[in-house]
Short mmCIF file of C-alpha atoms in Angstrom, two decimals:
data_model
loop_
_atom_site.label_atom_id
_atom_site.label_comp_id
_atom_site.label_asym_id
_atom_site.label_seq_id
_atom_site.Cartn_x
_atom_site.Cartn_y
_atom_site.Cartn_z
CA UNK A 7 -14.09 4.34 16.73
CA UNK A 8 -14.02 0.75 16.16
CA UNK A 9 -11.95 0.26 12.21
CA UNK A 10 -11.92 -2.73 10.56
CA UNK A 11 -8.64 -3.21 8.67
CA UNK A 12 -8.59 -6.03 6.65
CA UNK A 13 -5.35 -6.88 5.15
CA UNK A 14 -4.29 -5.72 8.57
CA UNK A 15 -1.23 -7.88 9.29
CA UNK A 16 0.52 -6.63 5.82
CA UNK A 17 3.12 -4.28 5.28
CA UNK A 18 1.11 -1.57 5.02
CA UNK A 19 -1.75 -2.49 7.26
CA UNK A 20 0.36 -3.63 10.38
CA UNK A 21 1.91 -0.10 10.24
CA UNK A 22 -1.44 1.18 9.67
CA UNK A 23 -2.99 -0.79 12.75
CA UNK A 24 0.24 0.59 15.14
CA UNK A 25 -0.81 4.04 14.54
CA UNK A 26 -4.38 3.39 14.76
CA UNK A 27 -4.22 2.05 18.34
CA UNK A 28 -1.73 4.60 18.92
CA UNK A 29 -4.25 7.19 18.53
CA UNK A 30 -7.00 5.08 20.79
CA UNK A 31 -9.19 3.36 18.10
CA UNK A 32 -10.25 0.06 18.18
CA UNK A 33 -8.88 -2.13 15.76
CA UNK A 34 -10.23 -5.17 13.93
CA UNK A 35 -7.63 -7.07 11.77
CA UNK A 36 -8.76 -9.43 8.89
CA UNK A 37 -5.86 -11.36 6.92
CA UNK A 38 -6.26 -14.64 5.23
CA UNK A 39 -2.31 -14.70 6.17
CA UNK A 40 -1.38 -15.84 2.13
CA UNK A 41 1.06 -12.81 2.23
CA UNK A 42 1.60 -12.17 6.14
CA UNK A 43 2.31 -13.43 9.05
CA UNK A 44 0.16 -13.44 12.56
CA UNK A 45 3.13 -13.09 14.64
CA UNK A 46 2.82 -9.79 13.39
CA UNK A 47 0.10 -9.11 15.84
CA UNK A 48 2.25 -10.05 18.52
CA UNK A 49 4.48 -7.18 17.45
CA UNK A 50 1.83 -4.78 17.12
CA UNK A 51 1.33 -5.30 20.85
CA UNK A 52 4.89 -4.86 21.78
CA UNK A 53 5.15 -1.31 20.58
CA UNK A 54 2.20 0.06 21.32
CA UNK A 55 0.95 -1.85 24.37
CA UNK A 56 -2.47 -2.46 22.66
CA UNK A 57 -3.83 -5.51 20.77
CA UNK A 58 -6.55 -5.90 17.67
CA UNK A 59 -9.13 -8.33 17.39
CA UNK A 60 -7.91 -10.54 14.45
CA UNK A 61 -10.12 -12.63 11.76
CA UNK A 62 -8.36 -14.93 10.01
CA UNK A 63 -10.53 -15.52 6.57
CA UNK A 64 -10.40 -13.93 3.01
CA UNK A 65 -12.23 -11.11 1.71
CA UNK A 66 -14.46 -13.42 -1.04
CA UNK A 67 -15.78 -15.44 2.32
CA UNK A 68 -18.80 -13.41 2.30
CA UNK A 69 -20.82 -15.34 4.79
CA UNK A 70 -17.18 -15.11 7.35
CA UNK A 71 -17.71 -11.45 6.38
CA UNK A 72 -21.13 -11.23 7.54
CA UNK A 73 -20.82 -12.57 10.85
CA UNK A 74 -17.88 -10.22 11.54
CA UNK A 75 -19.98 -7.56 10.87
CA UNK A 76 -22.87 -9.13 12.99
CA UNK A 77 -20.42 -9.80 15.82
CA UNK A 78 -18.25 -6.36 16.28
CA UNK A 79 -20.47 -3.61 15.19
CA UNK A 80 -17.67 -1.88 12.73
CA UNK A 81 -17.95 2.37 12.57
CA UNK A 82 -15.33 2.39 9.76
CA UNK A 83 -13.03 0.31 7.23
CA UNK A 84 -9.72 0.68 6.04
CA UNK A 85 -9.14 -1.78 3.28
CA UNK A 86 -5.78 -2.85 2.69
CA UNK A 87 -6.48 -6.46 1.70
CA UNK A 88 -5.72 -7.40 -2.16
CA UNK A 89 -3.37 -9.42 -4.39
CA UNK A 90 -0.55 -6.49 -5.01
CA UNK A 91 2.45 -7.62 -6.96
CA UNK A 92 2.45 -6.20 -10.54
CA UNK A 93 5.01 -8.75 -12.22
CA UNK A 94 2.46 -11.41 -11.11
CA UNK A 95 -0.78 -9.96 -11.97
CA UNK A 96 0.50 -10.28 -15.44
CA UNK A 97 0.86 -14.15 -15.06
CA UNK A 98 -2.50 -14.48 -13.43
CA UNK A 99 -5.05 -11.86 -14.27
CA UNK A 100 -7.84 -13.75 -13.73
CA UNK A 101 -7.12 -14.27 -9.33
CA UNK A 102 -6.32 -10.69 -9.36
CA UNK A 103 -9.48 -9.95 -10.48
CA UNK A 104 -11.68 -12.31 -8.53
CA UNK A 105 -9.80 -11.27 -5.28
CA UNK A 106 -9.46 -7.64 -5.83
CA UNK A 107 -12.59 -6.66 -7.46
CA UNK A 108 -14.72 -9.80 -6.41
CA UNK A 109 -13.73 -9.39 -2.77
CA UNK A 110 -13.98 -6.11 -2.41
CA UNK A 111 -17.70 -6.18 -3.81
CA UNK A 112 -18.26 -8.55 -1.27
CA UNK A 113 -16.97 -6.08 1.10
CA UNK A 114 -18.98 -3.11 -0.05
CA UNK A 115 -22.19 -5.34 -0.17
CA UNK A 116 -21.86 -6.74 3.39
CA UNK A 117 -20.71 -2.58 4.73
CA UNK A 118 -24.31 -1.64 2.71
CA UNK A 119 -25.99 -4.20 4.39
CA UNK A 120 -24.69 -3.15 8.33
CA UNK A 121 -25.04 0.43 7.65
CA UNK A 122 -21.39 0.73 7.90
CA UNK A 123 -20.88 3.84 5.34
CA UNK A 124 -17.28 5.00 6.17
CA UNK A 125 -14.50 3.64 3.84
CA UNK A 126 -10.94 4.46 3.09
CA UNK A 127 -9.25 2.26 -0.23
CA UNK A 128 -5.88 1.07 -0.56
CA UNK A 129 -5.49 2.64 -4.29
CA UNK A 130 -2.07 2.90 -6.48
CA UNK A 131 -0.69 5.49 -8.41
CA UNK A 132 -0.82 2.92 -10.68
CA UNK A 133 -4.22 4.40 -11.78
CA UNK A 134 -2.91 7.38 -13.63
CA UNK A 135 -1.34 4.61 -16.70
CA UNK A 136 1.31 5.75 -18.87
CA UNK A 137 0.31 9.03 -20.54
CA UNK A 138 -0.78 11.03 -17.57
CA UNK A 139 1.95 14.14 -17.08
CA UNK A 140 3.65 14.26 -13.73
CA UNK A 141 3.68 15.20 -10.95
CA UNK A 142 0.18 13.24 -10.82
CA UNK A 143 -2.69 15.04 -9.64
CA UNK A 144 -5.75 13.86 -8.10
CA UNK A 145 -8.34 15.82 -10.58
CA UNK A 146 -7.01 13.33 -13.10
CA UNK A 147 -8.83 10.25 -13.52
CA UNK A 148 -7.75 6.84 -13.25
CA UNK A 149 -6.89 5.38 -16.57
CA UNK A 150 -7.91 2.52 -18.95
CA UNK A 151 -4.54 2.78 -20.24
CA UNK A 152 -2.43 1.43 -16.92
CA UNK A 153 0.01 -1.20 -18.06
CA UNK A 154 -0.63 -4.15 -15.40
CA UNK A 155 -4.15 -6.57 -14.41
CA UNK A 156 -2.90 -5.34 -10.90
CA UNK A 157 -3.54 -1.49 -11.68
CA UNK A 158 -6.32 -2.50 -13.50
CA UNK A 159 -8.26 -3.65 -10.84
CA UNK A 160 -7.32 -0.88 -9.07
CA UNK A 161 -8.70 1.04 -12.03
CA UNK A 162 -11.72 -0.55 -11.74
CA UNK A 163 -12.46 -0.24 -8.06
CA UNK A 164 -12.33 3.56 -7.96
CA UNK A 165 -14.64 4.09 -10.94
CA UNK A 166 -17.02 1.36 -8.61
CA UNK A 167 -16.45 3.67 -5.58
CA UNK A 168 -17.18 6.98 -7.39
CA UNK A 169 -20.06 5.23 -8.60
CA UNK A 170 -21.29 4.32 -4.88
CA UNK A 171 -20.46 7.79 -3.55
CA UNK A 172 -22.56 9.80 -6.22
CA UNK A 173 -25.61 7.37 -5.78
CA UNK A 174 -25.77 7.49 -1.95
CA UNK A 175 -24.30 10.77 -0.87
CA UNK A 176 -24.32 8.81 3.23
CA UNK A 177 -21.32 6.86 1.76
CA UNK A 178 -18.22 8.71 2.90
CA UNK A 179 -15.35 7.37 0.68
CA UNK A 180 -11.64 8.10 0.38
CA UNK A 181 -9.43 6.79 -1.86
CA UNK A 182 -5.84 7.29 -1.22
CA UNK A 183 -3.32 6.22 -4.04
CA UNK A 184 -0.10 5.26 -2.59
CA UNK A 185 3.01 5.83 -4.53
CA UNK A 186 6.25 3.47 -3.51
CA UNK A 187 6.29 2.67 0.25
CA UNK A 188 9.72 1.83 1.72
CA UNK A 189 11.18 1.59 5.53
CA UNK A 190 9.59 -0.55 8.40
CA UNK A 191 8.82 0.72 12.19
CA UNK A 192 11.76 2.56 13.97
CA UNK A 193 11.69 -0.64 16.70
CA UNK A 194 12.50 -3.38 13.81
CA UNK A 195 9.98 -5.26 14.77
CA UNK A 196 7.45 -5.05 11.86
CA UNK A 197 8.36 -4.42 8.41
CA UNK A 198 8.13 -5.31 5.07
CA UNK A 199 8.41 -9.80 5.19
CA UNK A 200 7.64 -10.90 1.89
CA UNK A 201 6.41 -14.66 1.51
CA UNK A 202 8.22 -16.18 -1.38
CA UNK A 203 10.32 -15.04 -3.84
CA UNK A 204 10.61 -10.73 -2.86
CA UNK A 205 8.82 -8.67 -6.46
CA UNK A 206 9.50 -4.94 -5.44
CA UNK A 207 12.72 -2.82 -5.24
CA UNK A 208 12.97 -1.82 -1.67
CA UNK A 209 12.84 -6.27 -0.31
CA UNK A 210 15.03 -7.31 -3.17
CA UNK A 211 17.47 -4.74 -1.96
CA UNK A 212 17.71 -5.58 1.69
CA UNK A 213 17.46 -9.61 0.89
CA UNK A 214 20.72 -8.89 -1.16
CA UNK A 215 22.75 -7.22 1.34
CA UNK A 216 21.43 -10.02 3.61
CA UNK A 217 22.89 -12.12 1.61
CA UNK A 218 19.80 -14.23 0.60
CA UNK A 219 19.77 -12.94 -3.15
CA UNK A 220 23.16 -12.55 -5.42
CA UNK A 221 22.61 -9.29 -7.17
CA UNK A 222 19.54 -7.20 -8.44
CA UNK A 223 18.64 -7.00 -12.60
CA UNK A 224 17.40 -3.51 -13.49
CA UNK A 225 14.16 -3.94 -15.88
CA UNK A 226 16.07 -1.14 -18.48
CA UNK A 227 18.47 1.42 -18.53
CA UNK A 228 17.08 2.70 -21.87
CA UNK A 229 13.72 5.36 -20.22
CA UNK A 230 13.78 8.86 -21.36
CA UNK A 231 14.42 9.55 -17.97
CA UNK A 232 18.02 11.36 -16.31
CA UNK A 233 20.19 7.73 -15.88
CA UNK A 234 17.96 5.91 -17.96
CA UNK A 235 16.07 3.90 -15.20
CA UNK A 236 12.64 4.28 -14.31
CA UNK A 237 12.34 6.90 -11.80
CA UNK A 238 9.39 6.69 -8.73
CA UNK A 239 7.81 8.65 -5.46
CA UNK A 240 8.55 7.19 -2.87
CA UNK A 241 7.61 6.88 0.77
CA UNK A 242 8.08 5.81 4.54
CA UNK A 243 6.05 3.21 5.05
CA UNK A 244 5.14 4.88 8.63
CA UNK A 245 4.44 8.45 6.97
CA UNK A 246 2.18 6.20 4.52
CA UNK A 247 -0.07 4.66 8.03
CA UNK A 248 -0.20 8.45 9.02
CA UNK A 249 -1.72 9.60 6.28
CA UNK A 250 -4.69 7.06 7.15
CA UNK A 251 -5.15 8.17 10.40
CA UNK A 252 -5.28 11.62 8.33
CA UNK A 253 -7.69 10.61 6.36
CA UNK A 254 -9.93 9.35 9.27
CA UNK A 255 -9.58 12.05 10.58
CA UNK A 256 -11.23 13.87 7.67
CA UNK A 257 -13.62 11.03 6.33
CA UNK A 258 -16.42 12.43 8.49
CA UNK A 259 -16.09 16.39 6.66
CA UNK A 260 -16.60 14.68 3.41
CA UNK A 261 -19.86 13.51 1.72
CA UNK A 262 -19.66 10.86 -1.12
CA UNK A 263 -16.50 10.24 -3.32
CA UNK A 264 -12.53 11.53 -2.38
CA UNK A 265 -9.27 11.24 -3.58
CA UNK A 266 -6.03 12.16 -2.27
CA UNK A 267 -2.29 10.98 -3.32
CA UNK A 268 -0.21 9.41 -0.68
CA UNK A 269 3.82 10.73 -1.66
CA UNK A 270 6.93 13.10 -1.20
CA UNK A 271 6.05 15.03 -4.54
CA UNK A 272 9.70 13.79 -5.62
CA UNK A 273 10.83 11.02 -7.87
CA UNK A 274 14.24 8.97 -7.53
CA UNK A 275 15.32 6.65 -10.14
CA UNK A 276 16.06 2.96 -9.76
CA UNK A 277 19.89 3.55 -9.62
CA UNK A 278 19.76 6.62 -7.10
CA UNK A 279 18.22 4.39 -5.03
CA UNK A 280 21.06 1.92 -4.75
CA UNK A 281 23.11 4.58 -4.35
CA UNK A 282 20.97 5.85 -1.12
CA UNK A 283 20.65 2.24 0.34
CA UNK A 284 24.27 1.61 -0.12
CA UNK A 285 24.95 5.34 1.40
CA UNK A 286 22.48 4.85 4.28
CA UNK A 287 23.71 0.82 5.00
CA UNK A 288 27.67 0.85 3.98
CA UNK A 289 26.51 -2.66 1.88
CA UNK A 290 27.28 -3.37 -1.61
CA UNK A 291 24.74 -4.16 -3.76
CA UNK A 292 25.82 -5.90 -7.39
CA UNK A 293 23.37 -5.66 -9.96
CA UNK A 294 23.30 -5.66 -13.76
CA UNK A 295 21.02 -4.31 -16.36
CA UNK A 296 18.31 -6.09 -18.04
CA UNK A 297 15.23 -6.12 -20.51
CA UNK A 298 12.39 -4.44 -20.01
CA UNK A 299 9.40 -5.62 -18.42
CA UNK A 300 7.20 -6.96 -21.29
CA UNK A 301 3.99 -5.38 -22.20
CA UNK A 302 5.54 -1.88 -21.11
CA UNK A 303 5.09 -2.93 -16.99
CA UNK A 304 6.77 0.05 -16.29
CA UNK A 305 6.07 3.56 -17.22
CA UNK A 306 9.63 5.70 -16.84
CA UNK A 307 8.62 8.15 -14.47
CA UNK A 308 5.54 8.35 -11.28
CA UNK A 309 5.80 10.73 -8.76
CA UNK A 310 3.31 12.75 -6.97
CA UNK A 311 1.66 16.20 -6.32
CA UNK A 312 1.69 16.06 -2.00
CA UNK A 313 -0.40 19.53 -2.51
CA UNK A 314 -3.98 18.36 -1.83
CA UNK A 315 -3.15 16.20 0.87
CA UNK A 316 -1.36 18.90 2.60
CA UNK A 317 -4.22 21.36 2.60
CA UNK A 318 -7.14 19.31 3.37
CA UNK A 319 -5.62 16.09 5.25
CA UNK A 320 -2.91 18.20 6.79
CA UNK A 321 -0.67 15.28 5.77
CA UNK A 322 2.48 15.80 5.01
CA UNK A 323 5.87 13.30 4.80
CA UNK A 324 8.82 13.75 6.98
CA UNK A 325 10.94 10.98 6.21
CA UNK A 326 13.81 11.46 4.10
CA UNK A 327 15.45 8.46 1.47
CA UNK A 328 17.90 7.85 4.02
CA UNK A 329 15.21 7.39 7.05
CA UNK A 330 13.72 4.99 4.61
CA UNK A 331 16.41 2.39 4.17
CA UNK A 332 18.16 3.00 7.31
CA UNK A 333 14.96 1.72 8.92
CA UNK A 334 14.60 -1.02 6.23
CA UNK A 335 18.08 -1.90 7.08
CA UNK A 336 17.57 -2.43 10.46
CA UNK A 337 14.19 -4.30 10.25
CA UNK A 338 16.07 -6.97 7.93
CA UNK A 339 19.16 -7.32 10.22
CA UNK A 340 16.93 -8.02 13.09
CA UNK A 341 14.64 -10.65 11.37
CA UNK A 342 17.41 -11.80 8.31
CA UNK A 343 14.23 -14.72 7.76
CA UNK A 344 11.27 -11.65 8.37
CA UNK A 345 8.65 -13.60 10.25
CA UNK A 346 9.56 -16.83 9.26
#
């Protein structure tokens, strides 16, 4: 099959695109490179031997979008591309709406247009909000309650989808909602290379034993939760691009609307995982304890049911915590500036 990934040279997405090839699909990249790096595709070569075609435009270019579409005659599209950091989205709702909702309408519209009716989402479990019980399951729908513009718009998107797979059952449509991704490619070469100023747990930590940040603040030690920090699912970033390929696999069984969660189906807080990247590295890292997040960012515990996913995608994770930061580790001592 020939898959158009857009968001392709991301974290997520450049894993995503390894495996792909991997596996003998064509690949298609399109990144408008605000958040990645195109050196990345050099990479992608290196380890698998393979290269993508790569587009370098944004998702609201429509008419760009168009005369991809025209040009390499897509069978499927996994879309990755989106604004993603939640601290952010709180400072500027109204880009993460235009690009994450407005572009992917765009998107959808141009897919309609080529008859191109296979379509896997990049989705959060950010979509199950703040008074869901855990573990999460997929029967639950995403809620109007979730704390951030960011899960919002993810929000948003799957009620759009649903809506598109019950009104033309030709539409095949997965969404898969990711819980915490952590870890980078067993060769170091790709992993996660933040542009800017690093907003998630898993960068902050490796920039600090790398010396480029002093010490890490903890958004509150004061969640109903075992140590008092927020506690989350997560995952290898590589066990994460499997479970696309998974879903691939699967997207022609299915006939309209799917979800499936994306975890380990086990939650570590904020402060077990310093403890596991100091365990798995042998570096330090200083932190101290802070306010919360305003608006209530951060609801005190996330973590996943894996069941569905294991039955029907025959996806399962096989990465441990220590995997995870070990290969984070190494990824960040190889490229101390990531792509730069």
């Amino acid at each position: 099959m020939k898959i158009l990934v857009t968001g392709g040279a991301g974290y997520i997405g450049s894993h995503t695109v390894v495996e792909l090839l991997t596996e003998g699909h064509e690949v298609v990249v399109l990144d408008n490179l605000d958040n990645a790096n195109n050196i990345v595709l050099d990479r992608i070569q290196k380890i698998t031997g393979k290269s993508a075609i790569f587009y370098n435009f944004s998702i609201t270019e429509k008419p760009k979008m168009r005369d991809l579409f025209e040009k390499e005659k897509i069978d499927a599209v996994i879309h990755f591309a989106a604004l993603k950091a939640v601290g952010e989205s709180l400072e500027k709702p109204l880009q993460y709406y235009s690009v994450n909702i407005g572009g992917t309408i765009n998107l959808l519209e141009v897919m309609r247009e080529f008859n191109v009716k296979n379509f896997i989402f990049s989705s959060s479990a950010t979509v199950y909000g703040p008074t869901y019980p855990v573990p999460f399951t997929e029967d639950m729908k995403p809620s109007s309650d979730t704390t951030t513009p960011y899960g919002y718009s993810k929000v948003v998107l799957e009620r759009i989808l649903e809506d598109i797979g019950n009104a033309d059952k030709d539409f095949k449509i997965i969404s898969l909602r990711y819980f915490n991704p952590v870890g980078a490619h067993q060769s170091g070469l790709i992993g996660e290379s933040p542009i800017g100023e690093p907003k998630n747990l898993p960068a902050i930590l490796t920039q600090i034993a790398i010396g480029k940040i002093e010490k890490f603040t903890v958004f509150g030690n004061d969640y109903d939760t075992p140590d008092g920090t927020c506690t989350r699912d997560y995952i290898h970033v590589v066990d994460l691009a499997k479970g696309h390929t998974k879903a691939l696999n699967k997207i022609s069984e299915i006939s309209g609307y799917e979800v499936y969660n994306l975890g380990t189906g086990k939650d570590y807080s904020v402060l077990e995982m310093i403890e596991a990247f100091e365990k798995a590295t042998g570096e330090k890292i200083p932190y101290e304890i802070g306010e919360r997040r305003p608006n209530n960012a951060d609801i005190p515990i996330c973590y996943s049911s894996a069941e569905k996913a294991e039955k029907e995608l025959l996806f399962k994770a096989e990465f441990s915590i220590e995997d995870m930061w070990r290969d984070s580790w190494r990824f960040q001592q190889k490229n101390p500036n990531g792509y730069q």
